[in-house]
Amino acid sequence: NAGVTQTPKFRILKIGQSMTLQCAQDMNHNYMYWYRQDPGMGLKLIYYSVGAGITDKGEVPNGYNVSRSTTEDFPLRLELAAPSQTSVYFCASRLGGVADTQYFGPGTRLTVL
Amino acid sequence: ELKVEQNPLFLSMQEGKNYTIYCNYSTTSDRLYWYRQDPGKSLESLFVLLSNGAVKQEGRLMASLDTKARLSTLHITAAVHDLSATYFCAVANAGGTSYGKLTFGQGTILTVHP
């Protein structure tokens, strides 16, 4: 199993540009999550999904959109990038049992200039 | 709203010494997680604590949970350089519709030096 994969690893955007961060998992996990991690801070939840076709907002959803058309994929869309979206983005997945932990991808480092 | 606070935020330890990282949270929860993050890397799961009084140990790390006090501790025994990393606690939002959402602490940056 590859686990949770994310692409790209790094990206520089200009203000106002848009992009999609890709996330895929091959563990047949029901739950998937997007977080952002600002320097020296913990992770904050952007969006999450409990299954294909079902998504909901987390703590910091403004400026982002998600979709989940398959169990495996959970892309995060940034529209009209702003410097405040400069961050490291992590995708995670979880099967769904009480004792389950979240498995994290390697992250995407995004800079908006 | 669930808030999670860790202390200390920075910890510089000598090799061979013991120390404890504390994680306090503000509302009822039934699950608490500890993760490790190496610089520039992703998060690695260390422990899942599910009930009051739960204790888990792996090598030089031991985690415990006191749900009544809303407190978890991560105890480091005889620190070695390889333990240098950032440690996060994360608390599961309570309730049937929590869907495994986590609230993270700020992280504790641990540096172990000779």
PDB file of C-alpha atoms in Angstrom:
ATOM      1  CA  ASN A   1       0.000   0.000   0.000  1.00  0.00           C
ATOM      2  CA  ALA A   2       1.194   3.496  -0.803  1.00  0.00           C
ATOM      3  CA  GLY A   3      -0.926   4.880   2.062  1.00  0.00           C
ATOM      4  CA  VAL A   4      -1.873   8.543   1.659  1.00  0.00           C
ATOM      5  CA  THR A   5      -0.241  10.344  -1.256  1.00  0.00           C
ATOM      6  CA  GLN A   6      -0.280  14.057  -2.044  1.00  0.00           C
ATOM      7  CA  THR A   7       0.764  16.048  -5.075  1.00  0.00           C
ATOM      8  CA  PRO A   8       2.467  18.373  -5.661  1.00  0.00           C
ATOM      9  CA  LYS A   9       5.102  18.476  -2.908  1.00  0.00           C
ATOM     10  CA  PHE A  10       5.832  22.164  -3.443  1.00  0.00           C
ATOM     11  CA  ARG A  11       4.068  24.951  -5.293  1.00  0.00           C
ATOM     12  CA  ILE A  12       4.418  28.697  -5.646  1.00  0.00           C
ATOM     13  CA  LEU A  13       1.321  30.607  -6.683  1.00  0.00           C
ATOM     14  CA  LYS A  14       0.730  34.218  -7.540  1.00  0.00           C
ATOM     15  CA  ILE A  15      -2.028  36.109  -5.765  1.00  0.00           C
ATOM     16  CA  GLY A  16      -5.343  35.426  -7.474  1.00  0.00           C
ATOM     17  CA  GLN A  17      -4.307  32.164  -9.116  1.00  0.00           C
ATOM     18  CA  SER A  18      -6.143  28.923  -8.459  1.00  0.00           C
ATOM     19  CA  MET A  19      -4.924  25.389  -8.004  1.00  0.00           C
ATOM     20  CA  THR A  20      -5.974  21.947  -6.846  1.00  0.00           C
ATOM     21  CA  LEU A  21      -4.059  19.946  -4.275  1.00  0.00           C
ATOM     22  CA  GLN A  22      -4.436  16.246  -4.900  1.00  0.00           C
ATOM     23  CA  CYS A  23      -4.858  13.605  -2.207  1.00  0.00           C
ATOM     24  CA  ALA A  24      -5.370   9.889  -2.661  1.00  0.00           C
ATOM     25  CA  GLN A  25      -5.442   6.888  -0.345  1.00  0.00           C
ATOM     26  CA  ASP A  26      -5.407   3.203  -1.168  1.00  0.00           C
ATOM     27  CA  MET A  27      -6.493   1.852   2.216  1.00  0.00           C
ATOM     28  CA  ASN A  28     -10.247   1.961   1.500  1.00  0.00           C
ATOM     29  CA  HIS A  29     -10.706   4.464   4.321  1.00  0.00           C
ATOM     30  CA  ASN A  30     -14.085   6.111   4.704  1.00  0.00           C
ATOM     31  CA  TYR A  31     -12.943   9.311   6.348  1.00  0.00           C
ATOM     32  CA  MET A  32     -10.626  11.868   4.810  1.00  0.00           C
ATOM     33  CA  TYR A  33      -9.437  15.226   6.103  1.00  0.00           C
ATOM     34  CA  TRP A  34      -7.584  18.304   4.934  1.00  0.00           C
ATOM     35  CA  TYR A  35      -5.480  20.319   7.392  1.00  0.00           C
ATOM     36  CA  ARG A  36      -3.236  23.303   7.139  1.00  0.00           C
ATOM     37  CA  GLN A  37      -0.195  23.849   9.322  1.00  0.00           C
ATOM     38  CA  ASP A  38       1.171  27.340   9.695  1.00  0.00           C
ATOM     39  CA  PRO A  39       4.755  27.816  10.939  1.00  0.00           C
ATOM     40  CA  GLY A  40       5.151  26.874  14.588  1.00  0.00           C
ATOM     41  CA  MET A  41       1.494  25.958  14.943  1.00  0.00           C
ATOM     42  CA  GLY A  42      -0.655  22.908  15.251  1.00  0.00           C
ATOM     43  CA  LEU A  43      -2.877  21.646  12.477  1.00  0.00           C
ATOM     44  CA  LYS A  44      -6.232  23.229  11.703  1.00  0.00           C
ATOM     45  CA  LEU A  45      -9.000  21.323   9.938  1.00  0.00           C
ATOM     46  CA  ILE A  46     -10.136  22.815   6.627  1.00  0.00           C
ATOM     47  CA  TYR A  47     -12.645  20.245   5.300  1.00  0.00           C
ATOM     48  CA  TYR A  48     -13.459  16.631   5.904  1.00  0.00           C
ATOM     49  CA  SER A  49     -15.406  13.828   4.235  1.00  0.00           C
ATOM     50  CA  VAL A  50     -17.152  10.818   5.698  1.00  0.00           C
ATOM     51  CA  GLY A  51     -17.525   9.016   2.385  1.00  0.00           C
ATOM     52  CA  ALA A  52     -17.868   9.497  -1.343  1.00  0.00           C
ATOM     53  CA  GLY A  53     -20.211  12.383  -2.072  1.00  0.00           C
ATOM     54  CA  ILE A  54     -20.292  13.665   1.530  1.00  0.00           C
ATOM     55  CA  THR A  55     -18.141  16.588   2.642  1.00  0.00           C
ATOM     56  CA  ASP A  56     -18.367  19.241   5.338  1.00  0.00           C
ATOM     57  CA  LYS A  57     -16.530  22.291   6.599  1.00  0.00           C
ATOM     58  CA  GLY A  58     -13.952  22.225   9.318  1.00  0.00           C
ATOM     59  CA  GLU A  59     -12.548  25.049  11.385  1.00  0.00           C
ATOM     60  CA  VAL A  60     -10.995  27.168   8.590  1.00  0.00           C
ATOM     61  CA  PRO A  61     -12.849  26.513   5.289  1.00  0.00           C
ATOM     62  CA  ASN A  62     -12.892  30.016   3.790  1.00  0.00           C
ATOM     63  CA  GLY A  63     -11.096  30.221   0.446  1.00  0.00           C
ATOM     64  CA  TYR A  64     -11.185  26.467  -0.141  1.00  0.00           C
ATOM     65  CA  ASN A  65     -13.451  23.896  -1.723  1.00  0.00           C
ATOM     66  CA  VAL A  66     -13.440  20.117  -1.804  1.00  0.00           C
ATOM     67  CA  SER A  67     -15.136  17.270  -3.584  1.00  0.00           C
ATOM     68  CA  ARG A  68     -15.147  13.530  -3.081  1.00  0.00           C
ATOM     69  CA  SER A  69     -16.401  11.608  -6.042  1.00  0.00           C
ATOM     70  CA  THR A  70     -14.595   8.376  -5.111  1.00  0.00           C
ATOM     71  CA  THR A  71     -13.495   6.715  -1.889  1.00  0.00           C
ATOM     72  CA  GLU A  72      -9.856   7.092  -2.888  1.00  0.00           C
ATOM     73  CA  ASP A  73      -9.577  10.760  -3.873  1.00  0.00           C
ATOM     74  CA  PHE A  74     -10.164  13.969  -1.953  1.00  0.00           C
ATOM     75  CA  PRO A  75      -8.866  17.030  -3.843  1.00  0.00           C
ATOM     76  CA  LEU A  76      -8.678  20.475  -2.244  1.00  0.00           C
ATOM     77  CA  ARG A  77      -9.304  23.478  -4.479  1.00  0.00           C
ATOM     78  CA  LEU A  78      -7.921  26.936  -3.769  1.00  0.00           C
ATOM     79  CA  GLU A  79      -9.687  29.710  -5.605  1.00  0.00           C
ATOM     80  CA  LEU A  80      -8.157  33.178  -5.833  1.00  0.00           C
ATOM     81  CA  ALA A  81      -5.050  32.404  -3.801  1.00  0.00           C
ATOM     82  CA  ALA A  82      -4.080  34.895  -1.086  1.00  0.00           C
ATOM     83  CA  PRO A  83      -0.834  35.270   0.913  1.00  0.00           C
ATOM     84  CA  SER A  84      -2.754  34.099   4.003  1.00  0.00           C
ATOM     85  CA  GLN A  85      -3.030  30.684   2.359  1.00  0.00           C
ATOM     86  CA  THR A  86       0.729  30.208   2.458  1.00  0.00           C
ATOM     87  CA  SER A  87       1.030  27.083   4.550  1.00  0.00           C
ATOM     88  CA  VAL A  88       1.776  23.366   4.553  1.00  0.00           C
ATOM     89  CA  TYR A  89      -1.265  21.297   3.675  1.00  0.00           C
ATOM     90  CA  PHE A  90      -1.738  17.782   4.960  1.00  0.00           C
ATOM     91  CA  CYS A  91      -4.296  15.258   3.870  1.00  0.00           C
ATOM     92  CA  ALA A  92      -5.215  12.416   6.220  1.00  0.00           C
ATOM     93  CA  SER A  93      -7.471   9.385   6.162  1.00  0.00           C
ATOM     94  CA  ARG A  94      -9.020   7.077   8.710  1.00  0.00           C
ATOM     95  CA  LEU A  95     -10.981   3.851   8.431  1.00  0.00           C
ATOM     96  CA  GLY A  96     -13.640   4.723  10.987  1.00  0.00           C
ATOM     97  CA  GLY A  97     -13.331   2.500  14.053  1.00  0.00           C
ATOM     98  CA  VAL A  98     -13.270   3.914  17.580  1.00  0.00           C
ATOM     99  CA  ALA A  99      -9.576   3.189  18.051  1.00  0.00           C
ATOM    100  CA  ASP A 100      -8.520   4.317  14.600  1.00  0.00           C
ATOM    101  CA  THR A 101      -5.860   6.916  14.165  1.00  0.00           C
ATOM    102  CA  GLN A 102      -5.534   9.255  11.219  1.00  0.00           C
ATOM    103  CA  TYR A 103      -2.848   8.489   8.649  1.00  0.00           C
ATOM    104  CA  PHE A 104      -1.208  11.520   7.156  1.00  0.00           C
ATOM    105  CA  GLY A 105       0.188  12.198   3.716  1.00  0.00           C
ATOM    106  CA  PRO A 106       3.615  13.795   3.161  1.00  0.00           C
ATOM    107  CA  GLY A 107       2.204  17.308   2.770  1.00  0.00           C
ATOM    108  CA  THR A 108       2.198  20.054   0.145  1.00  0.00           C
ATOM    109  CA  ARG A 109       4.165  23.224   0.860  1.00  0.00           C
ATOM    110  CA  LEU A 110       2.350  26.148  -0.759  1.00  0.00           C
ATOM    111  CA  THR A 111       3.647  29.692  -1.058  1.00  0.00           C
ATOM    112  CA  VAL A 112       1.455  32.508  -2.363  1.00  0.00           C
ATOM    113  CA  LEU A 113       3.342  35.603  -3.501  1.00  0.00           C
TER     114      LEU A 113
ATOM    115  CA  GLU B   1     -15.533  24.904  21.473  1.00  0.00           C
ATOM    116  CA  LEU B   2     -12.793  22.403  22.164  1.00  0.00           C
ATOM    117  CA  LYS B   3      -9.404  23.932  22.963  1.00  0.00           C
ATOM    118  CA  VAL B   4      -6.205  21.968  23.399  1.00  0.00           C
ATOM    119  CA  GLU B   5      -3.141  23.383  25.095  1.00  0.00           C
ATOM    120  CA  GLN B   6       0.276  21.820  25.396  1.00  0.00           C
ATOM    121  CA  ASN B   7       3.105  22.794  27.623  1.00  0.00           C
ATOM    122  CA  PRO B   8       5.875  23.393  27.426  1.00  0.00           C
ATOM    123  CA  LEU B   9       6.002  24.587  23.819  1.00  0.00           C
ATOM    124  CA  PHE B  10       9.783  24.277  23.744  1.00  0.00           C
ATOM    125  CA  LEU B  11      11.785  21.693  25.625  1.00  0.00           C
ATOM    126  CA  SER B  12      15.537  21.370  25.602  1.00  0.00           C
ATOM    127  CA  MET B  13      16.709  18.214  27.331  1.00  0.00           C
ATOM    128  CA  GLN B  14      19.983  16.578  28.078  1.00  0.00           C
ATOM    129  CA  GLU B  15      20.472  13.020  26.999  1.00  0.00           C
ATOM    130  CA  GLY B  16      19.631  10.602  29.757  1.00  0.00           C
ATOM    131  CA  LYS B  17      17.196  12.907  31.549  1.00  0.00           C
ATOM    132  CA  ASN B  18      13.469  12.442  32.090  1.00  0.00           C
ATOM    133  CA  TYR B  19      10.738  14.922  31.319  1.00  0.00           C
ATOM    134  CA  THR B  20       6.974  15.202  30.806  1.00  0.00           C
ATOM    135  CA  ILE B  21       4.896  17.041  28.207  1.00  0.00           C
ATOM    136  CA  TYR B  22       1.399  18.033  29.276  1.00  0.00           C
ATOM    137  CA  CYS B  23      -1.752  18.265  27.174  1.00  0.00           C
ATOM    138  CA  ASN B  24      -4.851  19.913  28.621  1.00  0.00           C
ATOM    139  CA  TYR B  25      -8.182  20.098  26.842  1.00  0.00           C
ATOM    140  CA  SER B  26     -11.305  22.082  27.570  1.00  0.00           C
ATOM    141  CA  THR B  27     -14.324  19.838  26.929  1.00  0.00           C
ATOM    142  CA  THR B  28     -15.256  16.189  27.312  1.00  0.00           C
ATOM    143  CA  SER B  29     -13.669  13.764  24.889  1.00  0.00           C
ATOM    144  CA  ASP B  30     -13.235  10.020  24.759  1.00  0.00           C
ATOM    145  CA  ARG B  31     -10.134   9.814  22.597  1.00  0.00           C
ATOM    146  CA  LEU B  32      -6.745  11.426  22.615  1.00  0.00           C
ATOM    147  CA  TYR B  33      -3.871  10.953  20.209  1.00  0.00           C
ATOM    148  CA  TRP B  34      -0.169  11.691  20.287  1.00  0.00           C
ATOM    149  CA  TYR B  35       1.736  12.308  17.063  1.00  0.00           C
ATOM    150  CA  ARG B  36       5.372  12.935  16.254  1.00  0.00           C
ATOM    151  CA  GLN B  37       6.589  15.218  13.466  1.00  0.00           C
ATOM    152  CA  ASP B  38      10.212  15.414  12.313  1.00  0.00           C
ATOM    153  CA  PRO B  39      11.303  18.684  10.672  1.00  0.00           C
ATOM    154  CA  GLY B  40       9.851  19.014   7.180  1.00  0.00           C
ATOM    155  CA  LYS B  41       8.062  15.691   7.478  1.00  0.00           C
ATOM    156  CA  SER B  42       4.557  14.416   7.987  1.00  0.00           C
ATOM    157  CA  LEU B  43       2.907  13.305  11.218  1.00  0.00           C
ATOM    158  CA  GLU B  44       3.441   9.829  12.604  1.00  0.00           C
ATOM    159  CA  SER B  45       0.985   8.299  15.037  1.00  0.00           C
ATOM    160  CA  LEU B  46       2.474   7.370  18.425  1.00  0.00           C
ATOM    161  CA  PHE B  47      -0.420   6.554  20.744  1.00  0.00           C
ATOM    162  CA  VAL B  48      -4.191   6.342  20.852  1.00  0.00           C
ATOM    163  CA  LEU B  49      -5.690   6.682  24.335  1.00  0.00           C
ATOM    164  CA  LEU B  50      -9.313   5.669  24.653  1.00  0.00           C
ATOM    165  CA  SER B  51     -10.338   5.634  28.278  1.00  0.00           C
ATOM    166  CA  ASN B  52      -9.724   7.179  31.659  1.00  0.00           C
ATOM    167  CA  GLY B  53      -6.548   5.794  33.158  1.00  0.00           C
ATOM    168  CA  ALA B  54      -5.265   4.489  29.833  1.00  0.00           C
ATOM    169  CA  VAL B  55      -1.498   4.115  29.700  1.00  0.00           C
ATOM    170  CA  LYS B  56       0.507   3.191  26.632  1.00  0.00           C
ATOM    171  CA  GLN B  57       4.267   2.737  26.330  1.00  0.00           C
ATOM    172  CA  GLU B  58       6.588   2.434  23.382  1.00  0.00           C
ATOM    173  CA  GLY B  59      10.307   2.469  24.031  1.00  0.00           C
ATOM    174  CA  ARG B  60      11.267   5.580  26.002  1.00  0.00           C
ATOM    175  CA  LEU B  61       7.835   7.196  25.604  1.00  0.00           C
ATOM    176  CA  MET B  62       4.842   6.621  27.849  1.00  0.00           C
ATOM    177  CA  ALA B  63       1.468   8.331  27.435  1.00  0.00           C
ATOM    178  CA  SER B  64      -1.399   8.477  29.902  1.00  0.00           C
ATOM    179  CA  LEU B  65      -4.906   9.903  29.977  1.00  0.00           C
ATOM    180  CA  ASP B  66      -6.966  11.330  32.835  1.00  0.00           C
ATOM    181  CA  THR B  67     -10.374  12.187  31.393  1.00  0.00           C
ATOM    182  CA  LYS B  68     -11.665  13.599  34.671  1.00  0.00           C
ATOM    183  CA  ALA B  69      -8.854  16.155  34.764  1.00  0.00           C
ATOM    184  CA  ARG B  70      -8.933  16.504  30.955  1.00  0.00           C
ATOM    185  CA  LEU B  71      -5.203  15.925  30.930  1.00  0.00           C
ATOM    186  CA  SER B  72      -2.816  13.703  29.055  1.00  0.00           C
ATOM    187  CA  THR B  73       0.893  13.368  29.650  1.00  0.00           C
ATOM    188  CA  LEU B  74       3.718  12.163  27.453  1.00  0.00           C
ATOM    189  CA  HIS B  75       6.632  11.062  29.605  1.00  0.00           C
ATOM    190  CA  ILE B  76      10.106  10.734  28.179  1.00  0.00           C
ATOM    191  CA  THR B  77      12.518   8.444  29.972  1.00  0.00           C
ATOM    192  CA  ALA B  78      16.294   8.689  29.536  1.00  0.00           C
ATOM    193  CA  ALA B  79      16.064  10.889  26.468  1.00  0.00           C
ATOM    194  CA  VAL B  80      18.214  10.171  23.421  1.00  0.00           C
ATOM    195  CA  HIS B  81      18.967  12.412  20.459  1.00  0.00           C
ATOM    196  CA  ASP B  82      16.666  10.413  18.167  1.00  0.00           C
ATOM    197  CA  LEU B  83      13.685  11.642  20.159  1.00  0.00           C
ATOM    198  CA  SER B  84      14.254  15.209  18.964  1.00  0.00           C
ATOM    199  CA  ALA B  85      11.058  16.179  17.101  1.00  0.00           C
ATOM    200  CA  THR B  86       7.812  18.076  17.527  1.00  0.00           C
ATOM    201  CA  TYR B  87       5.139  16.250  19.522  1.00  0.00           C
ATOM    202  CA  PHE B  88       1.462  16.994  19.102  1.00  0.00           C
ATOM    203  CA  CYS B  89      -1.487  15.899  21.126  1.00  0.00           C
ATOM    204  CA  ALA B  90      -4.861  15.863  19.373  1.00  0.00           C
ATOM    205  CA  VAL B  91      -8.248  15.444  20.969  1.00  0.00           C
ATOM    206  CA  ALA B  92     -11.253  13.935  19.243  1.00  0.00           C
ATOM    207  CA  ASN B  93     -14.369  16.063  19.177  1.00  0.00           C
ATOM    208  CA  ALA B  94     -17.035  14.354  21.251  1.00  0.00           C
ATOM    209  CA  GLY B  95     -20.449  13.350  20.018  1.00  0.00           C
ATOM    210  CA  GLY B  96     -21.997  11.016  17.481  1.00  0.00           C
ATOM    211  CA  THR B  97     -21.448  13.383  14.594  1.00  0.00           C
ATOM    212  CA  SER B  98     -17.833  14.172  15.390  1.00  0.00           C
ATOM    213  CA  TYR B  99     -16.658  11.949  12.507  1.00  0.00           C
ATOM    214  CA  GLY B 100     -13.219  11.593  14.021  1.00  0.00           C
ATOM    215  CA  LYS B 101     -12.444  15.291  13.764  1.00  0.00           C
ATOM    216  CA  LEU B 102      -9.403  16.264  15.787  1.00  0.00           C
ATOM    217  CA  THR B 103      -8.358  19.463  17.506  1.00  0.00           C
ATOM    218  CA  PHE B 104      -4.590  19.737  17.768  1.00  0.00           C
ATOM    219  CA  GLY B 105      -2.418  21.339  20.392  1.00  0.00           C
ATOM    220  CA  GLN B 106       0.265  23.808  19.351  1.00  0.00           C
ATOM    221  CA  GLY B 107       2.981  21.200  19.516  1.00  0.00           C
ATOM    222  CA  THR B 108       6.035  20.812  21.752  1.00  0.00           C
ATOM    223  CA  ILE B 109       9.409  21.163  20.062  1.00  0.00           C
ATOM    224  CA  LEU B 110      11.751  18.761  21.808  1.00  0.00           C
ATOM    225  CA  THR B 111      15.498  19.036  21.389  1.00  0.00           C
ATOM    226  CA  VAL B 112      17.738  16.464  23.048  1.00  0.00           C
ATOM    227  CA  HIS B 113      21.387  17.416  23.305  1.00  0.00           C
ATOM    228  CA  PRO B 114      24.458  15.652  24.691  1.00  0.00           C
TER     229      PRO B 114
END
